[in-house]
């Protein structure tokens, strides 16, 4: 009897540690890795997967999200499509990095599950309002859906306990020299979130470029013996082949799966608080994440004369925790462990 009670207690404790999340994504090869990691992690209660335009149009990302939800073994997870365009700009997709189907041209079968009819932005609003303070959001793509939800319902900002985002960089961009792709695609949406007051964790290129998928990882996925690891192995192999064709031997940064892993175990990275703002007017720099720690001046020299006090960087309270270092082996141990778990 005592054994059964302790078994119940352990499972109840595990259940009590279940963490409710919404995953917003633009799948994308690395998004697919992140989705599979989350879907194979029983401590995560995935309330919804919401699709946003980014790597590929949302019409391409939606079936990819459905495919991963099905392969990941949680077909009942609500999947909804949201923004098809950035808030104000023309969409500049990244087929060059993710292939024509958004999944590295790996020929995954058509999904047999269907999306929900509710728009992603409405679904986000409803789920957050149903459980104020309980539903975190992990964003793997441009922040358009989240920005639209906040614009439609500003009170949401105080109901979201945390947004862990893949995006930004304090060490240069991967799309322009200044901007990382997710914030390059929709700088205005990123600006809304960085000024929302929501507790933010920014998992940017500073760390994701140091968590690089290598041949040994792909082999472990290919030999993992589960549908999730088999799918991940196909995605990884397509990426390694693409790297080889490009003459690259340093693998690929695991951008989105690292962001997902940081939500699950923040000890995988070192976090540092900064005040970060988003450049939205630069012809060359729009989407850049600009961080202040001790710089004395807040803005560029204005064209017309304004007082010195208006340009000085008054005390800028930190608004985001930025990942500045990563334990890459610990990340891959978590990723491979979950993908190969039966
Ligand atoms: O810059 C990398 C990010 O942009 C990743 O989320 C990738 O999937 C793309 O969306
Ligand atoms: Ca992405």
Short mmCIF file of C-alpha atoms and ligand atoms in Angstrom, two decimals:
data_model
loop_
_atom_site.label_atom_id
_atom_site.label_comp_id
_atom_site.label_asym_id
_atom_site.label_seq_id
_atom_site.Cartn_x
_atom_site.Cartn_y
_atom_site.Cartn_z
CA UNK A 1 0.00 0.00 0.00
CA UNK A 2 2.80 2.38 0.97
CA UNK A 3 4.51 1.80 -2.43
CA UNK A 4 1.33 2.65 -4.35
CA UNK A 5 0.88 5.86 -2.33
CA UNK A 6 4.46 6.98 -3.00
CA UNK A 7 4.01 6.19 -6.70
CA UNK A 8 0.89 8.34 -6.70
CA UNK A 9 2.75 11.11 -4.88
CA UNK A 10 5.62 11.11 -7.38
CA UNK A 11 3.29 11.18 -10.36
CA UNK A 12 1.18 13.90 -8.73
CA UNK A 13 4.31 15.97 -8.13
CA UNK A 14 5.39 15.48 -11.72
CA UNK A 15 1.93 16.50 -12.89
CA UNK A 16 1.99 19.52 -10.63
CA UNK A 17 5.23 20.57 -12.32
CA UNK A 18 3.53 20.42 -15.72
CA UNK A 19 4.11 23.72 -17.43
CA UNK A 20 1.51 25.15 -19.80
CA UNK A 21 2.86 26.76 -22.95
CA UNK A 22 1.88 28.11 -26.33
CA UNK A 23 4.48 27.62 -29.06
CA UNK A 24 4.50 30.25 -31.85
CA UNK A 25 6.48 29.11 -34.86
CA UNK A 26 7.40 29.56 -38.54
CA UNK A 27 8.41 25.97 -39.38
CA UNK A 28 11.29 25.94 -40.68
CA UNK A 29 13.80 23.17 -40.14
CA UNK A 30 15.06 24.32 -36.76
CA UNK A 31 11.48 25.06 -35.67
CA UNK A 32 10.71 21.42 -36.44
CA UNK A 33 13.52 20.27 -34.13
CA UNK A 34 12.12 22.55 -31.40
CA UNK A 35 8.56 21.28 -31.89
CA UNK A 36 9.70 17.65 -31.68
CA UNK A 37 11.70 18.42 -28.51
CA UNK A 38 8.64 20.00 -26.88
CA UNK A 39 6.23 17.30 -28.04
CA UNK A 40 8.49 14.59 -26.57
CA UNK A 41 8.77 16.36 -23.21
CA UNK A 42 5.97 15.16 -20.92
CA UNK A 43 6.46 17.98 -18.44
CA UNK A 44 5.18 20.42 -21.07
CA UNK A 45 1.44 20.84 -21.55
CA UNK A 46 1.31 22.33 -25.06
CA UNK A 47 -1.94 24.28 -25.12
CA UNK A 48 -1.49 25.25 -28.77
CA UNK A 49 0.96 25.51 -31.63
CA UNK A 50 0.38 28.78 -33.50
CA UNK A 51 1.88 29.43 -36.93
CA UNK A 52 3.27 32.75 -38.14
CA UNK A 53 4.76 33.82 -41.48
CA UNK A 54 8.55 33.91 -41.43
CA UNK A 55 10.92 31.33 -42.85
CA UNK A 56 8.11 30.40 -45.20
CA UNK A 57 4.58 31.71 -45.80
CA UNK A 58 2.16 30.69 -43.04
CA UNK A 59 0.31 28.59 -45.64
CA UNK A 60 3.47 26.46 -45.91
CA UNK A 61 4.27 26.58 -42.20
CA UNK A 62 0.82 25.33 -41.15
CA UNK A 63 1.05 21.82 -42.68
CA UNK A 64 4.62 21.59 -41.40
CA UNK A 65 3.44 22.31 -37.86
CA UNK A 66 0.68 19.70 -38.27
CA UNK A 67 3.26 17.16 -39.50
CA UNK A 68 5.49 17.68 -36.46
CA UNK A 69 2.56 17.54 -33.99
CA UNK A 70 1.52 14.22 -35.54
CA UNK A 71 5.05 12.75 -35.63
CA UNK A 72 5.62 14.04 -32.10
CA UNK A 73 2.73 11.87 -30.90
CA UNK A 74 0.30 14.55 -29.65
CA UNK A 75 -2.26 14.74 -32.50
CA UNK A 76 -4.85 16.36 -30.24
CA UNK A 77 -2.75 19.52 -29.84
CA UNK A 78 -4.63 22.54 -31.30
CA UNK A 79 -2.73 24.00 -34.28
CA UNK A 80 -3.84 27.39 -35.61
CA UNK A 81 -2.59 29.71 -38.31
CA UNK A 82 -2.07 33.43 -37.72
CA UNK A 83 -0.36 36.33 -39.44
CA UNK A 84 0.46 35.88 -43.12
CA UNK A 85 2.37 39.17 -43.28
CA UNK A 86 4.58 41.27 -40.97
CA UNK A 87 2.83 44.22 -39.30
CA UNK A 88 3.89 46.82 -41.85
CA UNK A 89 6.55 45.44 -44.19
CA UNK A 90 6.75 43.15 -47.19
CA UNK A 91 7.44 39.52 -46.23
CA UNK A 92 11.00 38.42 -47.00
CA UNK A 93 11.00 34.62 -46.54
CA UNK A 94 14.06 32.36 -46.02
CA UNK A 95 13.55 29.54 -48.52
CA UNK A 96 17.32 29.68 -49.10
CA UNK A 97 17.84 28.23 -45.62
CA UNK A 98 14.80 25.97 -45.24
CA UNK A 99 14.14 24.61 -48.72
CA UNK A 100 11.05 24.97 -50.87
CA UNK A 101 8.80 23.07 -48.44
CA UNK A 102 10.26 24.68 -45.30
CA UNK A 103 11.52 21.31 -44.02
CA UNK A 104 14.80 21.09 -45.88
CA UNK A 105 12.97 19.51 -48.86
CA UNK A 106 12.55 16.31 -46.83
CA UNK A 107 9.46 14.63 -48.36
CA UNK A 108 7.37 14.16 -45.18
CA UNK A 109 3.89 12.72 -45.87
CA UNK A 110 0.87 15.02 -45.79
CA UNK A 111 -0.48 15.43 -42.24
CA UNK A 112 -3.68 13.54 -41.43
CA UNK A 113 -4.70 15.95 -38.65
CA UNK A 114 -6.38 19.31 -39.31
CA UNK A 115 -5.86 22.77 -37.85
CA UNK A 116 -8.47 24.39 -35.61
CA UNK A 117 -10.66 27.00 -37.29
CA UNK A 118 -9.83 29.70 -34.70
CA UNK A 119 -7.24 32.26 -35.84
CA UNK A 120 -3.94 31.94 -33.96
CA UNK A 121 -4.12 35.47 -32.55
CA UNK A 122 -7.62 34.86 -31.11
CA UNK A 123 -6.53 31.47 -29.77
CA UNK A 124 -3.55 33.04 -28.00
CA UNK A 125 -5.78 35.69 -26.46
CA UNK A 126 -8.38 33.13 -25.30
CA UNK A 127 -5.89 30.67 -23.81
CA UNK A 128 -3.98 33.36 -21.91
CA UNK A 129 -7.20 34.90 -20.56
CA UNK A 130 -8.54 31.48 -19.45
CA UNK A 131 -5.51 31.04 -17.15
CA UNK A 132 -4.03 34.45 -16.31
CA UNK A 133 -0.42 34.19 -15.11
CA UNK A 134 -0.12 30.50 -16.01
CA UNK A 135 0.54 30.32 -19.78
CA UNK A 136 4.06 31.05 -20.99
CA UNK A 137 4.82 31.54 -24.65
CA UNK A 138 7.86 30.20 -26.51
CA UNK A 139 8.36 32.05 -29.80
CA UNK A 140 10.41 30.49 -32.55
CA UNK A 141 9.69 32.94 -35.38
CA UNK A 142 8.80 36.57 -36.00
CA UNK A 143 6.71 38.12 -33.22
CA UNK A 144 3.81 39.21 -35.42
CA UNK A 145 1.12 36.99 -33.81
CA UNK A 146 2.11 38.05 -30.30
CA UNK A 147 2.17 41.73 -31.26
CA UNK A 148 -1.28 41.46 -32.86
CA UNK A 149 -2.64 39.79 -29.72
CA UNK A 150 -1.20 42.56 -27.51
CA UNK A 151 -2.55 45.27 -29.81
CA UNK A 152 -6.02 43.69 -29.74
CA UNK A 153 -5.94 43.15 -25.98
CA UNK A 154 -3.26 45.22 -24.15
CA UNK A 155 -4.22 43.71 -20.77
CA UNK A 156 -2.76 40.39 -21.96
CA UNK A 157 0.74 41.72 -21.22
CA UNK A 158 0.21 41.42 -17.47
CA UNK A 159 -1.25 37.91 -17.80
CA UNK A 160 1.74 36.32 -19.60
CA UNK A 161 4.33 35.17 -17.04
CA UNK A 162 7.18 34.83 -19.52
CA UNK A 163 8.04 34.87 -23.21
CA UNK A 164 11.13 32.89 -24.16
CA UNK A 165 12.06 33.88 -27.68
CA UNK A 166 14.50 32.78 -30.30
CA UNK A 167 15.54 36.10 -31.75
CA UNK A 168 17.94 38.97 -31.77
CA UNK A 169 21.67 39.18 -31.26
CA UNK A 170 24.19 41.31 -29.39
CA UNK A 171 26.92 40.14 -31.75
CA UNK A 172 25.68 40.89 -35.25
CA UNK A 173 22.96 39.57 -37.49
CA UNK A 174 22.49 36.55 -39.73
CA UNK A 175 20.23 38.24 -42.27
CA UNK A 176 21.72 41.74 -42.47
CA UNK A 177 24.96 42.47 -40.65
CA UNK A 178 22.79 43.96 -37.89
CA UNK A 179 19.59 41.92 -37.70
CA UNK A 180 18.75 38.32 -36.83
CA UNK A 181 16.05 36.87 -39.13
CA UNK A 182 13.03 36.78 -36.78
CA UNK A 183 13.39 40.45 -35.89
CA UNK A 184 14.54 41.38 -39.40
CA UNK A 185 11.25 39.94 -40.75
CA UNK A 186 9.09 42.05 -38.42
CA UNK A 187 10.99 44.76 -36.48
CA UNK A 188 7.76 46.54 -35.53
CA UNK A 189 6.36 43.40 -33.89
CA UNK A 190 9.57 42.89 -31.94
CA UNK A 191 9.39 46.54 -30.81
CA UNK A 192 5.87 45.95 -29.43
CA UNK A 193 7.00 42.97 -27.38
CA UNK A 194 10.19 44.61 -26.05
CA UNK A 195 8.05 47.53 -24.84
CA UNK A 196 5.24 45.37 -23.44
CA UNK A 197 6.57 44.86 -19.90
CA UNK A 198 6.23 41.07 -20.25
CA UNK A 199 9.17 39.21 -18.60
CA UNK A 200 11.35 38.32 -21.61
CA UNK A 201 14.18 35.85 -22.18
CA UNK A 202 16.06 36.46 -25.43
CA UNK A 203 17.85 33.41 -26.84
CA UNK A 204 19.74 35.03 -29.68
CA UNK A 205 22.51 34.27 -32.09
CA UNK A 206 25.08 34.95 -29.34
CA UNK A 207 24.34 31.46 -28.03
CA UNK A 208 22.43 29.66 -30.79
CA UNK A 209 25.39 29.93 -33.16
CA UNK A 210 27.44 28.10 -30.53
CA UNK A 211 25.03 25.13 -30.28
CA UNK A 212 25.91 23.63 -33.63
CA UNK A 213 24.39 20.48 -35.09
CA UNK A 214 27.18 18.10 -36.06
CA UNK A 215 27.40 14.73 -37.80
CA UNK A 216 27.51 12.86 -34.47
CA UNK A 217 24.18 14.40 -33.44
CA UNK A 218 22.52 13.53 -36.73
CA UNK A 219 23.74 9.93 -36.49
CA UNK A 220 22.33 9.68 -32.96
CA UNK A 221 18.98 10.93 -34.26
CA UNK A 222 19.03 8.56 -37.23
CA UNK A 223 19.70 5.65 -34.87
CA UNK A 224 17.32 6.84 -32.17
CA UNK A 225 14.60 4.30 -32.86
CA UNK A 226 11.59 6.60 -32.40
CA UNK A 227 9.40 8.43 -34.96
CA UNK A 228 10.56 11.78 -33.52
CA UNK A 229 14.26 10.93 -33.74
CA UNK A 230 13.81 9.44 -37.21
CA UNK A 231 12.15 12.67 -38.42
CA UNK A 232 14.83 14.76 -36.73
CA UNK A 233 17.48 12.58 -38.37
CA UNK A 234 16.00 13.27 -41.80
CA UNK A 235 15.91 17.02 -41.10
CA UNK A 236 19.45 16.97 -39.75
CA UNK A 237 20.75 14.94 -42.69
CA UNK A 238 19.17 17.42 -45.13
CA UNK A 239 20.88 20.25 -43.30
CA UNK A 240 24.26 18.47 -43.29
CA UNK A 241 23.92 17.78 -47.02
CA UNK A 242 23.07 21.44 -47.59
CA UNK A 243 26.11 22.47 -45.54
CA UNK A 244 28.32 20.13 -47.54
CA UNK A 245 26.98 21.53 -50.81
CA UNK A 246 27.82 25.00 -49.51
CA UNK A 247 31.34 23.86 -48.59
CA UNK A 248 30.63 24.39 -44.89
CA UNK A 249 32.01 22.01 -42.28
CA UNK A 250 30.84 23.79 -39.11
CA UNK A 251 27.29 22.49 -39.05
CA UNK A 252 24.29 24.67 -38.27
CA UNK A 253 23.21 26.74 -35.27
CA UNK A 254 20.30 25.06 -33.45
CA UNK A 255 18.44 28.33 -32.99
CA UNK A 256 14.88 27.30 -32.14
CA UNK A 257 15.51 24.04 -30.27
CA UNK A 258 17.93 25.91 -27.99
CA UNK A 259 15.24 28.47 -27.19
CA UNK A 260 12.83 25.63 -26.36
CA UNK A 261 15.49 23.95 -24.23
CA UNK A 262 16.15 27.20 -22.35
CA UNK A 263 12.46 27.39 -21.44
CA UNK A 264 12.68 23.82 -20.12
CA UNK A 265 16.02 24.23 -18.33
CA UNK A 266 17.40 27.80 -18.08
CA UNK A 267 20.64 26.44 -16.60
CA UNK A 268 21.67 25.48 -20.15
CA UNK A 269 22.60 29.14 -20.69
CA UNK A 270 23.97 32.07 -18.73
CA UNK A 271 21.48 34.96 -18.62
CA UNK A 272 22.36 38.64 -18.23
CA UNK A 273 19.92 41.54 -17.83
CA UNK A 274 20.01 44.35 -20.38
CA UNK A 275 17.84 47.19 -21.60
CA UNK A 276 17.27 46.20 -25.24
CA UNK A 277 15.42 48.23 -27.86
CA UNK A 278 14.62 47.36 -31.46
CA UNK A 279 15.80 49.49 -34.37
CA UNK A 280 12.82 50.08 -36.67
CA UNK A 281 13.86 53.03 -38.85
CA UNK A 282 17.32 52.05 -40.09
CA UNK A 283 17.54 51.41 -43.82
CA UNK A 284 20.45 49.06 -43.14
CA UNK A 285 19.75 48.07 -39.51
CA UNK A 286 15.99 47.58 -39.05
CA UNK A 287 15.42 44.65 -36.69
CA UNK A 288 18.69 45.12 -34.81
CA UNK A 289 18.53 44.45 -31.06
CA UNK A 290 20.44 47.32 -29.46
CA UNK A 291 21.49 46.70 -25.83
CA UNK A 292 22.47 49.33 -23.28
CA UNK A 293 24.47 48.72 -20.14
CA UNK A 294 26.49 51.90 -19.66
CA UNK A 295 26.30 53.85 -22.95
CA UNK A 296 25.57 57.49 -22.02
CA UNK A 297 23.38 58.40 -25.00
CA UNK A 298 19.97 56.90 -25.80
CA UNK A 299 19.39 57.77 -29.45
CA UNK A 300 21.23 58.85 -32.61
CA UNK A 301 22.00 62.53 -33.09
CA UNK A 302 18.58 63.93 -34.10
CA UNK A 303 18.34 65.92 -37.37
CA UNK A 304 16.82 68.88 -35.59
CA UNK A 305 18.26 70.35 -32.39
CA UNK A 306 16.85 68.86 -29.17
CA UNK A 307 18.15 69.34 -25.64
CA UNK A 308 21.00 67.12 -24.46
CA UNK A 309 18.71 65.67 -21.75
CA UNK A 310 16.35 64.28 -24.40
CA UNK A 311 19.11 62.23 -25.99
CA UNK A 312 20.90 61.13 -22.84
CA UNK A 313 20.34 57.55 -21.77
CA UNK A 314 18.41 58.25 -18.58
CA UNK A 315 18.50 55.23 -16.25
CA UNK A 316 17.31 52.50 -18.62
CA UNK A 317 15.79 49.73 -16.53
CA UNK A 318 16.60 46.26 -17.95
CA UNK A 319 13.64 44.79 -19.88
CA UNK A 320 15.06 41.43 -20.95
CA UNK A 321 17.31 38.59 -19.82
CA UNK A 322 19.71 37.83 -22.66
CA UNK A 323 21.44 34.46 -23.02
CA UNK A 324 25.15 35.26 -23.28
CA UNK A 325 26.76 31.80 -22.89
CA UNK A 326 25.61 28.21 -23.51
CA UNK A 327 26.46 24.71 -22.26
CA UNK A 328 26.14 23.10 -25.69
CA UNK A 329 26.77 19.49 -24.56
CA UNK A 330 24.02 19.88 -21.93
CA UNK A 331 21.66 21.18 -24.63
CA UNK A 332 22.32 18.29 -27.01
CA UNK A 333 22.01 15.80 -24.16
CA UNK A 334 18.51 17.12 -23.43
CA UNK A 335 17.53 17.28 -27.11
CA UNK A 336 18.75 13.79 -28.04
CA UNK A 337 17.47 12.30 -24.80
CA UNK A 338 13.92 13.50 -25.45
CA UNK A 339 13.93 12.69 -29.19
CA UNK A 340 14.96 9.09 -28.49
CA UNK A 341 12.74 8.57 -25.44
CA UNK A 342 10.11 5.88 -26.08
O1 LIG B 1 17.62 33.54 -37.11
C1 LIG B 1 17.17 32.24 -36.85
C2 LIG B 1 15.69 32.21 -36.70
O2 LIG B 1 15.05 32.64 -37.91
C3 LIG B 1 15.15 30.81 -36.45
O3 LIG B 1 13.96 30.91 -35.72
C4 LIG B 1 14.86 30.32 -37.82
O4 LIG B 1 13.86 29.29 -37.85
C5 LIG B 1 14.33 31.56 -38.46
O5 LIG B 1 12.94 31.68 -38.11
CA1 LIG B 2 11.96 29.82 -36.58
#
